Coordinates of N, CA and C and ligand atoms in Angstrom, one line a residue:
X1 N 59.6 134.8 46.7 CA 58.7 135.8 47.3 C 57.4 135.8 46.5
X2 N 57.4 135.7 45.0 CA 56.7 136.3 44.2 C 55.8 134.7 44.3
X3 N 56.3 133.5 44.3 CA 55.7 132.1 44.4 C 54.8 132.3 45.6
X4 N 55.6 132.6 46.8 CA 54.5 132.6 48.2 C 53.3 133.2 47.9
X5 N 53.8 134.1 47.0 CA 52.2 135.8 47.1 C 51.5 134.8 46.7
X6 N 51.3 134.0 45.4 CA 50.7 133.5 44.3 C 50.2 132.1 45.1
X7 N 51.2 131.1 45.9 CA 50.4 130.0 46.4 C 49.3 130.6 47.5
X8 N 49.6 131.7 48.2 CA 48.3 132.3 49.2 C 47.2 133.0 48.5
X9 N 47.2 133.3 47.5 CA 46.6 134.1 46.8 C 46.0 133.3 46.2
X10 N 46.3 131.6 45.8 CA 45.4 130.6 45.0 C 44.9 130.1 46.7
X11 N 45.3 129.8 48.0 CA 44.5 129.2 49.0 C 43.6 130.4 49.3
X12 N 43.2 131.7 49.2 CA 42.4 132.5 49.6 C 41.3 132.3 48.4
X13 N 41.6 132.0 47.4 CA 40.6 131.9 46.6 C 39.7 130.9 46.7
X14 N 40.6 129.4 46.8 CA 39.7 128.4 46.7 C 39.2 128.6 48.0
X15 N 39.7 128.5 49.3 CA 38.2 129.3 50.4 C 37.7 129.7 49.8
X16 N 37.0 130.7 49.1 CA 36.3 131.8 48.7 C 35.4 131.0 48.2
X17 N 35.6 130.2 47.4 CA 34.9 129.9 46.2 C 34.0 128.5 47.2
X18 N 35.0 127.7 48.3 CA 34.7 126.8 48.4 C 33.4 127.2 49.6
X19 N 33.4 128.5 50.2 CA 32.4 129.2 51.1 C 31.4 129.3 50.1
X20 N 31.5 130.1 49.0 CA 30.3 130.2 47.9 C 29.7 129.0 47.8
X21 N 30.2 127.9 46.9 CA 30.0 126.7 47.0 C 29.2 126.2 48.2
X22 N 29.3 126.3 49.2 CA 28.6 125.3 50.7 C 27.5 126.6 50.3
X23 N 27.8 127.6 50.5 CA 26.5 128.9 50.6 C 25.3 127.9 49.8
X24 N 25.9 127.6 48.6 CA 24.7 127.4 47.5 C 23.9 126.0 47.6
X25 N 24.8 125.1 47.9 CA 24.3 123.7 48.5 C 23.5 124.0 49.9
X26 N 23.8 124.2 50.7 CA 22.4 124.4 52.1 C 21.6 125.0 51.6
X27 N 22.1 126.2 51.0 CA 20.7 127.1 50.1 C 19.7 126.4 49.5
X28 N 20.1 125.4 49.1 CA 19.7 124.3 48.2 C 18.5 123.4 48.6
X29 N 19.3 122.6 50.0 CA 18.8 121.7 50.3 C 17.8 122.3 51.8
X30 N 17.8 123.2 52.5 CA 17.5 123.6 53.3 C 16.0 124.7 52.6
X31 N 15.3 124.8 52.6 CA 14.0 126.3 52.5 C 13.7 125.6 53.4
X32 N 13.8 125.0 55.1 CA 12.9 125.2 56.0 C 14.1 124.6 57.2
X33 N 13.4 125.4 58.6 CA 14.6 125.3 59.4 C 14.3 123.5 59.8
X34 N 15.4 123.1 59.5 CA 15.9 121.6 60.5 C 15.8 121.4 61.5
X35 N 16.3 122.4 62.1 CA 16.3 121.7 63.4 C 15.0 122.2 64.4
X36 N 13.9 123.3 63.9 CA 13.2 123.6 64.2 C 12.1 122.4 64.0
X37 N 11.8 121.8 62.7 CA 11.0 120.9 62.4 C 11.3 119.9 63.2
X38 N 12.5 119.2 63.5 CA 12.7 117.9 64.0 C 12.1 118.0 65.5
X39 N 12.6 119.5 66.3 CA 11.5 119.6 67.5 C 10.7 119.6 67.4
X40 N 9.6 120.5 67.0 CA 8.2 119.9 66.4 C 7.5 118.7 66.3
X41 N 8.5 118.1 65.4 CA 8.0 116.9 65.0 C 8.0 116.0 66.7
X42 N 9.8 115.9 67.0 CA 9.9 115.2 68.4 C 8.5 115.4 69.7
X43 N 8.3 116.6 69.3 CA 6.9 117.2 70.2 C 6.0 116.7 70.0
X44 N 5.1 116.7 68.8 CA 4.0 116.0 68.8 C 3.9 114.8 68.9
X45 N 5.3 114.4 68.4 CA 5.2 112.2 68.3 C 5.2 111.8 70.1
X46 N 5.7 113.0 70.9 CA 6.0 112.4 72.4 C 4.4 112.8 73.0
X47 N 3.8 113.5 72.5 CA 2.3 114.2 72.7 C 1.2 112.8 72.8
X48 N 1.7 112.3 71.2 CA 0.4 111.8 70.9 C 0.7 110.0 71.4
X49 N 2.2 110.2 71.9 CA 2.4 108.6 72.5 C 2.1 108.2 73.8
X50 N 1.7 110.1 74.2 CA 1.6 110.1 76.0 C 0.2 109.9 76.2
X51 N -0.5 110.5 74.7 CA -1.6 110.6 75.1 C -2.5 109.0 74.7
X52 N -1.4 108.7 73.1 CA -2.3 106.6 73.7 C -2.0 106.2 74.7
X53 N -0.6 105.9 74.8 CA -0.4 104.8 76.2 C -1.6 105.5 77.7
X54 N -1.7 106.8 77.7 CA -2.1 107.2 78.7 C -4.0 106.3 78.6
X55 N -4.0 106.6 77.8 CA -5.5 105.7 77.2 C -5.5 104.3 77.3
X56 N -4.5 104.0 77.2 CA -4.4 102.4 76.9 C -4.5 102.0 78.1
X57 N -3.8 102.7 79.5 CA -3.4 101.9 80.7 C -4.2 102.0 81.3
X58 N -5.5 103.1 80.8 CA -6.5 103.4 81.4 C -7.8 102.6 81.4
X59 N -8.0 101.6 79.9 CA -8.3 100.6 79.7 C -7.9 99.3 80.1
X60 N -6.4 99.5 80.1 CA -6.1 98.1 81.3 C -6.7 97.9 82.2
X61 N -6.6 98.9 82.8 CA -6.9 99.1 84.5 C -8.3 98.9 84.3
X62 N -9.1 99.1 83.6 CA -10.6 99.1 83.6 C -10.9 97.4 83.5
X63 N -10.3 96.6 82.7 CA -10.8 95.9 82.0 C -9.7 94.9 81.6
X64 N -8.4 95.1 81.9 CA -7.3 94.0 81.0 C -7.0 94.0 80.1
X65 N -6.0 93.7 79.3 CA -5.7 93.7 77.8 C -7.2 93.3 77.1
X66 N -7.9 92.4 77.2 CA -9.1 92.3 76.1 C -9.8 93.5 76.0
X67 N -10.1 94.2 76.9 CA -10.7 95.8 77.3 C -10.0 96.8 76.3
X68 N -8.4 96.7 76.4 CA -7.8 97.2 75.6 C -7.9 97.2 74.5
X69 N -7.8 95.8 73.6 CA -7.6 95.3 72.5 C -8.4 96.3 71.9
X70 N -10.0 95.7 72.6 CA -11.3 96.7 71.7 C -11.2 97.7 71.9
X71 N -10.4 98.8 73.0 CA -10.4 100.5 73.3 C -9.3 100.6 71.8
X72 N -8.6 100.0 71.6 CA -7.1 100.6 70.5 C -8.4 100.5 68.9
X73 N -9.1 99.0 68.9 CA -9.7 99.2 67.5 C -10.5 100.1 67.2
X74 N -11.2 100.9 68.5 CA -12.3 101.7 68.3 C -11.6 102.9 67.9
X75 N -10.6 103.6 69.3 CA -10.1 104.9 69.2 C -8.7 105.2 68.9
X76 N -7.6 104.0 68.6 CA -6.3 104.6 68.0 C -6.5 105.5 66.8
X77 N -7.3 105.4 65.7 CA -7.1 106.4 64.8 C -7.9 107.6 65.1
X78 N -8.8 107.7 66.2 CA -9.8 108.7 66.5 C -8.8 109.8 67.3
X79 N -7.9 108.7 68.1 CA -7.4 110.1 68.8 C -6.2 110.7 67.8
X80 N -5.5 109.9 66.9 CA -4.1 110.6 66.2 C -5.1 111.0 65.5
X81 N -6.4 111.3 65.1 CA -7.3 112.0 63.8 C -7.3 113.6 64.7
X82 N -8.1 113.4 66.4 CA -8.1 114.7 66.8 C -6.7 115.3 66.8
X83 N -5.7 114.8 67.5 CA -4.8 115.2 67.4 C -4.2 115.5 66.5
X84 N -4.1 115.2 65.4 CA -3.6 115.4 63.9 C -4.0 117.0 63.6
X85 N -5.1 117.2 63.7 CA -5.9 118.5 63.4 C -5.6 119.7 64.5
X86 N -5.4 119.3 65.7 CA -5.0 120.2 66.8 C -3.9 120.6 66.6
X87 N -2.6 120.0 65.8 CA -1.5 120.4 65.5 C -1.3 120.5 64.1
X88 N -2.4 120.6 63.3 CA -2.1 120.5 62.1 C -1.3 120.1 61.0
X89 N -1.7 118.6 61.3 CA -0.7 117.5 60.5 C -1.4 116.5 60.8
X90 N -0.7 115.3 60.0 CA -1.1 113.9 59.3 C -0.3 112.8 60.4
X91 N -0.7 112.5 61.4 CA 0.2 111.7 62.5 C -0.4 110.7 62.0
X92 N 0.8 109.5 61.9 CA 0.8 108.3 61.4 C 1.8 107.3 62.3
X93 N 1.8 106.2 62.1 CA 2.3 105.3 63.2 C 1.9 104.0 61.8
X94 N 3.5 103.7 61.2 CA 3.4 102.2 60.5 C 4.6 101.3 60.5
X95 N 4.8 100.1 60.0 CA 5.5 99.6 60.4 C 6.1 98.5 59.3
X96 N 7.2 97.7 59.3 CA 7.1 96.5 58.1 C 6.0 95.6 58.5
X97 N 6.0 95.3 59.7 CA 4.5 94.4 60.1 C 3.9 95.3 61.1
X98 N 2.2 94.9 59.9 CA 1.5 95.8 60.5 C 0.3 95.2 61.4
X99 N -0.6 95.8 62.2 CA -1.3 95.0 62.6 C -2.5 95.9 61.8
X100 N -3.3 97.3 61.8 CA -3.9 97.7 61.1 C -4.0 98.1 59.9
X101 N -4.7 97.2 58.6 CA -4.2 97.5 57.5 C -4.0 98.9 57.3
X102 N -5.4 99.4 58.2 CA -5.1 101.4 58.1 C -3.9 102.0 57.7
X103 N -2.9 101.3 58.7 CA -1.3 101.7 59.0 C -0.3 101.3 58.2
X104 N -0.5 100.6 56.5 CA 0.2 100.4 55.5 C 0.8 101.5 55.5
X105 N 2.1 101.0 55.2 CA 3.3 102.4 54.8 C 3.2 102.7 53.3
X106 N 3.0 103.9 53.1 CA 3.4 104.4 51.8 C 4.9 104.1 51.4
X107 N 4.7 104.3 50.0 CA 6.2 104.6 49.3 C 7.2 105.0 50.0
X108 N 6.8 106.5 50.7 CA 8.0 106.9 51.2 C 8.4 106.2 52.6
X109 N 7.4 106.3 53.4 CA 8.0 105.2 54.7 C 8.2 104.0 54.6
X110 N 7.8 103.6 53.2 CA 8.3 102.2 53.1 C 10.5 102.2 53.3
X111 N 10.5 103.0 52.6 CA 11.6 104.0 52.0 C 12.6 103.9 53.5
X112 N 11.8 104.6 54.3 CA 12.2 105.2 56.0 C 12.6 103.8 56.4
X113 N 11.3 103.0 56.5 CA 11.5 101.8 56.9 C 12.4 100.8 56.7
X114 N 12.5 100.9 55.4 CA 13.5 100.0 55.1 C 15.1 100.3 55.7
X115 N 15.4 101.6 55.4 CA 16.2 102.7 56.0 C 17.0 101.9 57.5
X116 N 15.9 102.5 58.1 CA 16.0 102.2 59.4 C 16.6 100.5 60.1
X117 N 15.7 99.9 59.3 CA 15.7 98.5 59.2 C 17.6 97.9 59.0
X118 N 17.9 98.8 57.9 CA 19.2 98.0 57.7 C 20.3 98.9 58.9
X119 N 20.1 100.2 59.2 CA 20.7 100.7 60.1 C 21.0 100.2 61.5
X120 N 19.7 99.2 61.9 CA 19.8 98.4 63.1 C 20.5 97.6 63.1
X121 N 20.2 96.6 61.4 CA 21.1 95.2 61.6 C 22.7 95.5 61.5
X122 N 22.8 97.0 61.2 CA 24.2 96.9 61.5 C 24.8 97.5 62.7
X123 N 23.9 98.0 63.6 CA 23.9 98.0 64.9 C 24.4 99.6 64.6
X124 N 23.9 100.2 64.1 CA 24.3 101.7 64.2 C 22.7 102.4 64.4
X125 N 23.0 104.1 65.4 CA 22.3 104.5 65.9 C 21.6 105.1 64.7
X126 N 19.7 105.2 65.2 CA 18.6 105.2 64.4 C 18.1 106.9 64.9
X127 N 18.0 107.6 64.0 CA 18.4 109.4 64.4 C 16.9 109.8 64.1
X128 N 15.6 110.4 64.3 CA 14.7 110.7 63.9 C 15.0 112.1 62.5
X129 N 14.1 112.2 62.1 CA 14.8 112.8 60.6 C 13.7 113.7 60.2
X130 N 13.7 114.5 59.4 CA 13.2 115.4 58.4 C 12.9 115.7 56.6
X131 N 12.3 115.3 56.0 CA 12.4 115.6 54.9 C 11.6 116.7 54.2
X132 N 11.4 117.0 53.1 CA 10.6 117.9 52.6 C 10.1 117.1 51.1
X133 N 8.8 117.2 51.3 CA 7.9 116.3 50.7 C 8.1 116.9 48.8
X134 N 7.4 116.6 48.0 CA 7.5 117.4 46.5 C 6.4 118.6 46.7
X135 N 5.4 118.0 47.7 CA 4.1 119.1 48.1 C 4.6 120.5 48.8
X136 N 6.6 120.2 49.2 CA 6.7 121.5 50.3 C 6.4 121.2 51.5
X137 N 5.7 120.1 51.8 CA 5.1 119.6 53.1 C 6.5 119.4 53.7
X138 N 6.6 119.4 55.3 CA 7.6 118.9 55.6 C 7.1 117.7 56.7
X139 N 8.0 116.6 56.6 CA 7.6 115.2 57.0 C 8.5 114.8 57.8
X140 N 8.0 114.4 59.5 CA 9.2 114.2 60.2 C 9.0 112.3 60.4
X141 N 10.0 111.8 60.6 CA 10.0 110.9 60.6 C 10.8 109.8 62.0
X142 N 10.4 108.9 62.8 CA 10.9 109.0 64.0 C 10.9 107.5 64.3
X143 N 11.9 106.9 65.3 CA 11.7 105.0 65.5 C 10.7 105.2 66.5
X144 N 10.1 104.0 66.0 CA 9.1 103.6 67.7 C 10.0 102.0 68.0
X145 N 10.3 102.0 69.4 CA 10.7 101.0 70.0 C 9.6 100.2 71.0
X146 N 10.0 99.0 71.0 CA 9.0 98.3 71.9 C 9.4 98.0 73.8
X147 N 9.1 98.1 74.0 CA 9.3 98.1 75.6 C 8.5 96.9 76.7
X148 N 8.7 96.8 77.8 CA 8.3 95.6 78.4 C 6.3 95.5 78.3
X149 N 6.2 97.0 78.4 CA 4.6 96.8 78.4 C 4.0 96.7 76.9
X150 N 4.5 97.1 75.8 CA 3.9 96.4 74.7 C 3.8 94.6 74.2
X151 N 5.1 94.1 75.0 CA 4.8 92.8 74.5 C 3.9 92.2 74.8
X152 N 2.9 92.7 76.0 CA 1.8 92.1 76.3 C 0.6 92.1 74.8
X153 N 0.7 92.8 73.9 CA -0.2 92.4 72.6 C 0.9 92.8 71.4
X154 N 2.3 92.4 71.6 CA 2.9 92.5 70.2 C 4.3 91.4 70.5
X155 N 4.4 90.9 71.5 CA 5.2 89.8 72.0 C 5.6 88.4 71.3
X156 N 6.2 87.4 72.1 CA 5.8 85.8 71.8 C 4.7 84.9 72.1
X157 N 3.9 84.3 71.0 CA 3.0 83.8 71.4 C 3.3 82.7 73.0
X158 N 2.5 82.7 73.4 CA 2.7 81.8 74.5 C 3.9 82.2 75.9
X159 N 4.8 83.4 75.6 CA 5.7 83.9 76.1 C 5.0 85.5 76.9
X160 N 5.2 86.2 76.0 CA 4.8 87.1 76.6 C 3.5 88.0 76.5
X161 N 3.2 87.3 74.8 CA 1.5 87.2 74.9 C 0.9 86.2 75.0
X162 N -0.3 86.3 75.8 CA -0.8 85.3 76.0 C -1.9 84.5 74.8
X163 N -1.9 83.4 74.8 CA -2.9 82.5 73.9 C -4.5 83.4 74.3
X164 N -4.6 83.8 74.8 CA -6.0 83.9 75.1 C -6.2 85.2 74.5
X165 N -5.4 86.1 74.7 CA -4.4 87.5 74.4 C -4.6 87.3 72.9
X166 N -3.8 87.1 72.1 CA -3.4 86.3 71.0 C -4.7 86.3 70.0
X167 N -5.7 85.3 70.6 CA -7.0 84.7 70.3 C -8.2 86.0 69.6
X168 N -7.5 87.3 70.7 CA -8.5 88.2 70.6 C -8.0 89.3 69.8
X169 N -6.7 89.2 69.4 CA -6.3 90.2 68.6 C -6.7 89.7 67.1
X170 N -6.7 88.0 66.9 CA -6.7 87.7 65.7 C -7.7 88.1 65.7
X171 N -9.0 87.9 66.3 CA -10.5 88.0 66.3 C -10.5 89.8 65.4
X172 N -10.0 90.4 65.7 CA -10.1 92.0 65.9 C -9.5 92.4 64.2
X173 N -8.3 91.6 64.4 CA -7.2 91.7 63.4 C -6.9 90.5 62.7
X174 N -7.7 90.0 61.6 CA -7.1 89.2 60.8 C -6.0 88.7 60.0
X175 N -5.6 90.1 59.8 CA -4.2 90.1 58.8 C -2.9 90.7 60.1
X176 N -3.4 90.5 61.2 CA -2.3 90.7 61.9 C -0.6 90.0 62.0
X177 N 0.1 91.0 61.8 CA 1.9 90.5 61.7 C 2.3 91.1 62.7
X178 N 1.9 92.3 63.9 CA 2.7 92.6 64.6 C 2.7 92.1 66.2
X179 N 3.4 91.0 66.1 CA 3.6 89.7 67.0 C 5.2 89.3 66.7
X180 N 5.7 88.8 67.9 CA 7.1 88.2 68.0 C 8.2 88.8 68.4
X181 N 7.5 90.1 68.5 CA 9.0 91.2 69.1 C 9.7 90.4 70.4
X182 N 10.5 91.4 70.4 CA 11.5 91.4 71.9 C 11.7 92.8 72.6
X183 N 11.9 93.2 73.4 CA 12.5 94.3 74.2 C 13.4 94.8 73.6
X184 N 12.8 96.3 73.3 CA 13.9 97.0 72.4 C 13.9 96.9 70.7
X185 N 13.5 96.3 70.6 CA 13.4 96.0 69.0 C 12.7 97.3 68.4
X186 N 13.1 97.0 67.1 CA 12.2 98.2 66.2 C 10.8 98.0 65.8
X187 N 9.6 98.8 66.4 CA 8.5 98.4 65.9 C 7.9 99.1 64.7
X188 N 8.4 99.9 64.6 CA 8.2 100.9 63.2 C 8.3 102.3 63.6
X189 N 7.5 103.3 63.0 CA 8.2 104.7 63.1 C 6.7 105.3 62.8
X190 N 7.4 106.7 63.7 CA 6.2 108.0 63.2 C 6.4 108.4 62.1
X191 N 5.5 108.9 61.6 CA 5.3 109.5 60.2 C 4.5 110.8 60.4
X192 N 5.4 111.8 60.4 CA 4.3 112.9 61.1 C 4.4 114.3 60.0
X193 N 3.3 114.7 59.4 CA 3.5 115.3 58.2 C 2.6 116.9 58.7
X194 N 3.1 117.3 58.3 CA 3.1 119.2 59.0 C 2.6 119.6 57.7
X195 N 1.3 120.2 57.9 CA 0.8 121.4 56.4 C 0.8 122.3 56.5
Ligands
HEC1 C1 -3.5 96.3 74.8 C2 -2.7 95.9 73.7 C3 -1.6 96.7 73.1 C4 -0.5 97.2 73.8 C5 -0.1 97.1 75.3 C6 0.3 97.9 72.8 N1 -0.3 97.9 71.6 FE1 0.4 98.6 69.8 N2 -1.4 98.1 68.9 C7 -2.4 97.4 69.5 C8 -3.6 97.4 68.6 C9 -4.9 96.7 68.9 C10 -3.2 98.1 67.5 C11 -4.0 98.5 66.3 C12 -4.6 99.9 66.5 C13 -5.6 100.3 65.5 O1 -6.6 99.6 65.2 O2 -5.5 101.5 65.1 C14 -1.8 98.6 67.7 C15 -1.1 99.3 66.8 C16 0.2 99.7 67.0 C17 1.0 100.5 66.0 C18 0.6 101.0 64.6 C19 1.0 100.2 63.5 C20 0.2 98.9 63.3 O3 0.7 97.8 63.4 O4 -1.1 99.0 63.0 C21 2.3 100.6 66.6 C22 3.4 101.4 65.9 C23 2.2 100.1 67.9 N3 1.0 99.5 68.1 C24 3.3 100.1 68.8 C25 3.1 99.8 70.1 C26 4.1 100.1 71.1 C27 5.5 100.7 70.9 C28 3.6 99.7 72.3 C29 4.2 99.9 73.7 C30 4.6 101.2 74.1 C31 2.3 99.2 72.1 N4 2.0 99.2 70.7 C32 1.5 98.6 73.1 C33 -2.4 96.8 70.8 C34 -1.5 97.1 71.8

Protein backbone atom coordinates (compact mmCIF):
# COMPACT_ATOMS: atom_id res chain seq x y z
CA UNK A 1 0.00 0.00 0.00
CA UNK A 2 2.53 2.33 1.40
CA UNK A 3 4.96 1.41 -2.01
CA UNK A 4 1.84 2.35 -4.43
CA UNK A 5 1.29 5.84 -2.40
CA UNK A 6 5.12 6.56 -2.91
CA UNK A 7 5.45 5.25 -6.79
CA UNK A 8 2.33 7.77 -7.58
CA UNK A 9 3.54 10.35 -5.52
CA UNK A 10 7.17 10.10 -7.47
CA UNK A 11 4.91 9.97 -11.17
CA UNK A 12 2.93 13.23 -9.95
CA UNK A 13 6.01 14.90 -9.24
CA UNK A 14 8.11 14.26 -12.16
CA UNK A 15 4.92 15.59 -14.26
CA UNK A 16 5.15 18.52 -12.17
CA UNK A 17 8.55 19.23 -12.62
CA UNK A 18 8.53 18.00 -16.14
CA UNK A 19 5.43 20.79 -16.89
CA UNK A 20 7.80 23.36 -15.12
CA UNK A 21 10.57 22.32 -17.24
CA UNK A 22 8.67 22.72 -20.92
CA UNK A 23 7.08 26.06 -19.09
CA UNK A 24 10.72 27.34 -19.00
CA UNK A 25 12.07 26.14 -22.46
CA UNK A 26 9.16 27.79 -24.72
CA UNK A 27 9.49 30.68 -22.30
CA UNK A 28 12.82 30.60 -23.57
CA UNK A 29 12.81 30.11 -26.95
CA UNK A 30 9.51 31.86 -27.92
CA UNK A 31 9.31 36.19 -26.83
CA UNK A 32 7.28 36.46 -30.06
CA UNK A 33 4.17 34.62 -31.45
CA UNK A 34 5.14 31.87 -34.21
CA UNK A 35 2.74 31.23 -35.64
CA UNK A 36 1.48 34.81 -35.96
CA UNK A 37 4.92 35.79 -37.64
CA UNK A 38 5.02 32.84 -40.13
CA UNK A 39 1.44 34.34 -41.38
CA UNK A 40 2.77 37.60 -41.83
CA UNK A 41 5.71 36.69 -43.18
CA UNK A 42 3.53 33.91 -45.72
CA UNK A 43 1.51 37.36 -46.44
CA UNK A 44 3.83 39.56 -47.61
CA UNK A 45 6.14 37.00 -49.53
CA UNK A 46 2.65 36.00 -51.46
CA UNK A 47 2.06 40.01 -51.80
CA UNK A 48 5.18 40.92 -53.21
CA UNK A 49 5.39 37.65 -55.58
CA UNK A 50 1.88 38.73 -56.90
CA UNK A 51 2.89 41.94 -57.25
CA UNK A 52 6.36 41.07 -59.56
CA UNK A 53 5.11 38.36 -61.60
CA UNK A 54 2.02 40.67 -62.01
CA UNK A 55 4.61 43.24 -63.49
CA UNK A 56 6.58 40.90 -65.27
CA UNK A 57 3.67 39.48 -67.41
CA UNK A 58 2.79 42.86 -67.97
CA UNK A 59 6.07 43.48 -69.70
CA UNK A 60 5.83 40.31 -71.59
CA UNK A 61 2.83 41.21 -73.02
CA UNK A 62 4.22 44.64 -73.86
CA UNK A 63 7.37 43.63 -75.31
CA UNK A 64 8.60 39.76 -74.81
CA UNK A 65 11.07 38.39 -72.49
CA UNK A 66 13.80 41.08 -73.76
CA UNK A 67 11.15 43.83 -72.60
CA UNK A 68 11.25 41.96 -69.47
CA UNK A 69 14.78 41.33 -68.93
CA UNK A 70 15.21 45.33 -68.88
CA UNK A 71 11.64 45.87 -66.74
CA UNK A 72 13.26 43.20 -63.73
CA UNK A 73 16.92 45.21 -63.98
CA UNK A 74 15.34 48.50 -63.67
CA UNK A 75 12.38 47.82 -61.05
CA UNK A 76 12.87 44.36 -59.15
CA UNK A 77 14.48 46.09 -56.29
CA UNK A 78 12.34 49.34 -56.70
CA UNK A 79 9.25 47.55 -56.12
CA UNK A 80 10.47 44.92 -52.97
CA UNK A 81 12.16 48.67 -51.84
CA UNK A 82 8.40 50.23 -51.93
CA UNK A 83 6.99 47.41 -50.64
CA UNK A 84 9.43 46.64 -48.01
CA UNK A 85 8.54 50.13 -46.37
CA UNK A 86 4.61 49.69 -46.85
CA UNK A 87 5.00 46.71 -44.62
CA UNK A 88 7.75 47.61 -42.77
CA UNK A 89 10.44 45.18 -43.36
CA UNK A 90 13.54 44.25 -45.39
CA UNK A 91 11.98 41.83 -48.34
CA UNK A 92 14.73 40.02 -49.95
CA UNK A 93 14.78 37.25 -52.56
CA UNK A 94 18.41 35.21 -52.75
CA UNK A 95 19.63 32.27 -53.71
CA UNK A 96 22.96 29.76 -53.95
CA UNK A 97 23.06 31.05 -57.66
CA UNK A 98 22.46 34.30 -57.95
CA UNK A 99 21.71 36.28 -60.88
CA UNK A 100 21.88 39.95 -59.09
CA UNK A 101 24.89 40.41 -57.20
CA UNK A 102 22.37 42.76 -55.09
CA UNK A 103 20.82 39.36 -54.01
CA UNK A 104 24.07 37.83 -52.32
CA UNK A 105 22.89 35.87 -49.24
CA UNK A 106 24.21 36.90 -46.02
CA UNK A 107 25.61 34.66 -43.32
CA UNK A 108 22.40 33.79 -42.12
CA UNK A 109 20.59 32.82 -45.42
CA UNK A 110 23.54 31.43 -46.51
CA UNK A 111 22.76 29.25 -43.30
CA UNK A 112 18.76 28.88 -44.57
CA UNK A 113 20.13 28.00 -47.75
CA UNK A 114 22.22 25.61 -47.26
CA UNK A 115 19.50 24.14 -44.85
CA UNK A 116 17.10 23.89 -47.34
CA UNK A 117 19.41 22.60 -49.93
CA UNK A 118 20.27 19.40 -48.04
CA UNK A 119 16.46 18.90 -46.98
CA UNK A 120 15.57 18.56 -50.78
CA UNK A 121 18.41 16.20 -51.68
CA UNK A 122 16.96 14.06 -49.18
CA UNK A 123 13.64 14.48 -50.50
CA UNK A 124 12.03 15.76 -47.33
CA UNK A 125 9.40 18.54 -47.10
CA UNK A 126 10.91 22.31 -47.17
CA UNK A 127 8.54 24.26 -44.19
CA UNK A 128 8.88 28.12 -44.38
CA UNK A 129 10.31 29.19 -40.86
CA UNK A 130 10.87 31.97 -38.36
CA UNK A 131 13.69 33.01 -36.48
CA UNK A 132 14.61 35.78 -34.16
CA UNK A 133 17.54 37.78 -35.21
CA UNK A 134 20.25 38.95 -32.08
CA UNK A 135 18.64 42.64 -33.12
CA UNK A 136 15.06 41.05 -31.73
CA UNK A 137 14.19 41.42 -35.31
CA UNK A 138 12.11 38.71 -36.35
CA UNK A 139 13.12 37.09 -39.77
CA UNK A 140 10.84 34.86 -41.81
CA UNK A 141 12.25 32.76 -44.04
CA UNK A 142 10.44 30.84 -47.12
CA UNK A 143 11.35 28.38 -50.55
CA UNK A 144 10.88 29.96 -53.86
CA UNK A 145 10.23 27.25 -56.42
CA UNK A 146 10.53 27.47 -60.17
CA UNK A 147 7.60 26.89 -62.32
CA UNK A 148 6.98 26.49 -66.14
CA UNK A 149 6.99 30.28 -66.73
CA UNK A 150 10.29 31.06 -65.09
CA UNK A 151 12.30 28.83 -67.20
CA UNK A 152 11.80 31.13 -69.86
CA UNK A 153 15.00 33.44 -68.18
CA UNK A 154 16.29 30.79 -65.54
CA UNK A 155 15.96 27.46 -67.63
CA UNK A 156 18.26 25.35 -70.18
CA UNK A 157 20.33 27.06 -72.44
CA UNK A 158 19.00 26.25 -75.86
CA UNK A 159 15.94 24.29 -74.11
CA UNK A 160 13.87 26.29 -72.50
CA UNK A 161 15.81 29.52 -72.69
CA UNK A 162 16.40 30.70 -75.49
CA UNK A 163 20.04 31.62 -77.04
CA UNK A 164 18.90 34.96 -78.00
CA UNK A 165 17.10 35.06 -74.37
CA UNK A 166 20.31 33.90 -72.85
CA UNK A 167 22.49 36.54 -74.92
CA UNK A 168 20.49 39.34 -73.17
CA UNK A 169 20.49 38.36 -69.72
CA UNK A 170 24.39 37.93 -69.95
CA UNK A 171 24.37 41.48 -71.51
CA UNK A 172 22.37 42.81 -68.33
CA UNK A 173 23.99 40.27 -65.91
CA UNK A 174 27.53 39.36 -66.16
CA UNK A 175 28.05 37.31 -63.21
CA UNK A 176 24.91 35.49 -63.91
CA UNK A 177 24.46 31.68 -62.39
CA UNK A 178 20.72 31.53 -62.24
CA UNK A 179 20.29 29.36 -65.38
CA UNK A 180 19.79 25.39 -65.71
CA UNK A 181 16.78 24.89 -63.51
CA UNK A 182 14.04 22.39 -64.04
CA UNK A 183 10.31 22.47 -63.02
CA UNK A 184 10.00 22.51 -59.54
CA UNK A 185 13.41 22.89 -58.36
CA UNK A 186 14.62 25.11 -55.59
CA UNK A 187 15.39 28.59 -56.68
CA UNK A 188 16.22 30.07 -53.43
CA UNK A 189 14.10 31.68 -50.70
CA UNK A 190 12.46 34.83 -49.17
CA UNK A 191 14.24 36.53 -46.63
CA UNK A 192 11.71 38.76 -45.09
CA UNK A 193 12.85 40.73 -41.98
CA UNK A 194 10.08 42.61 -39.86
CA UNK A 195 11.32 45.82 -37.65
C1 LIG B 1 11.55 37.76 -67.99
C2 LIG B 1 12.58 36.97 -67.36
C3 LIG B 1 12.33 36.39 -65.99
C4 LIG B 1 11.32 35.54 -65.61
C5 LIG B 1 10.18 35.01 -66.46
C6 LIG B 1 11.59 35.21 -64.21
N1 LIG B 1 12.72 35.84 -63.78
FE1 LIG B 1 13.59 35.67 -61.95
N2 LIG B 1 14.90 37.12 -62.42
C7 LIG B 1 14.99 37.73 -63.67
C8 LIG B 1 15.92 38.84 -63.58
C9 LIG B 1 16.32 39.76 -64.73
C10 LIG B 1 16.37 38.90 -62.23
C11 LIG B 1 17.29 39.91 -61.59
C12 LIG B 1 16.39 41.02 -61.02
C13 LIG B 1 17.12 42.19 -60.46
O1 LIG B 1 17.96 42.78 -61.14
O2 LIG B 1 16.82 42.54 -59.31
C14 LIG B 1 15.70 37.80 -61.53
C15 LIG B 1 15.87 37.51 -60.20
C16 LIG B 1 15.25 36.50 -59.54
C17 LIG B 1 15.46 36.17 -58.14
C18 LIG B 1 16.35 36.92 -57.14
C19 LIG B 1 17.65 36.28 -56.87
C20 LIG B 1 18.71 36.56 -57.93
O3 LIG B 1 19.14 35.58 -58.55
O4 LIG B 1 19.08 37.73 -58.16
C21 LIG B 1 14.68 35.07 -57.86
C22 LIG B 1 14.57 34.34 -56.54
C23 LIG B 1 13.96 34.77 -59.08
N3 LIG B 1 14.34 35.62 -60.08
C24 LIG B 1 13.03 33.74 -59.19
C25 LIG B 1 12.15 33.64 -60.25
C26 LIG B 1 10.99 32.77 -60.25
C27 LIG B 1 10.61 31.81 -59.12
C28 LIG B 1 10.34 32.99 -61.42
C29 LIG B 1 9.03 32.37 -61.86
C30 LIG B 1 7.90 32.51 -60.99
C31 LIG B 1 11.11 33.96 -62.18
N4 LIG B 1 12.19 34.34 -61.42
C32 LIG B 1 10.79 34.39 -63.45
C33 LIG B 1 14.33 37.36 -64.81
C34 LIG B 1 13.19 36.58 -64.83
Amino acid sequence: MNYRFLLFGVAFFSLILFQACENQSSKKENTFDEKAMLEKGKQVAAKTFATLSGALQKAIKEGGIPNAIQYCKLNALSIKDSLSKAENATIRRTSLKIRNPEDTPTKSELKILNQYQQLEKEGKDIKPIVRQLESGNIIFYAPIRVNEFCLQCHGKIGETLTEENHQIIQNKYPTDQAIGYNMSDLRGIWSIEFQ
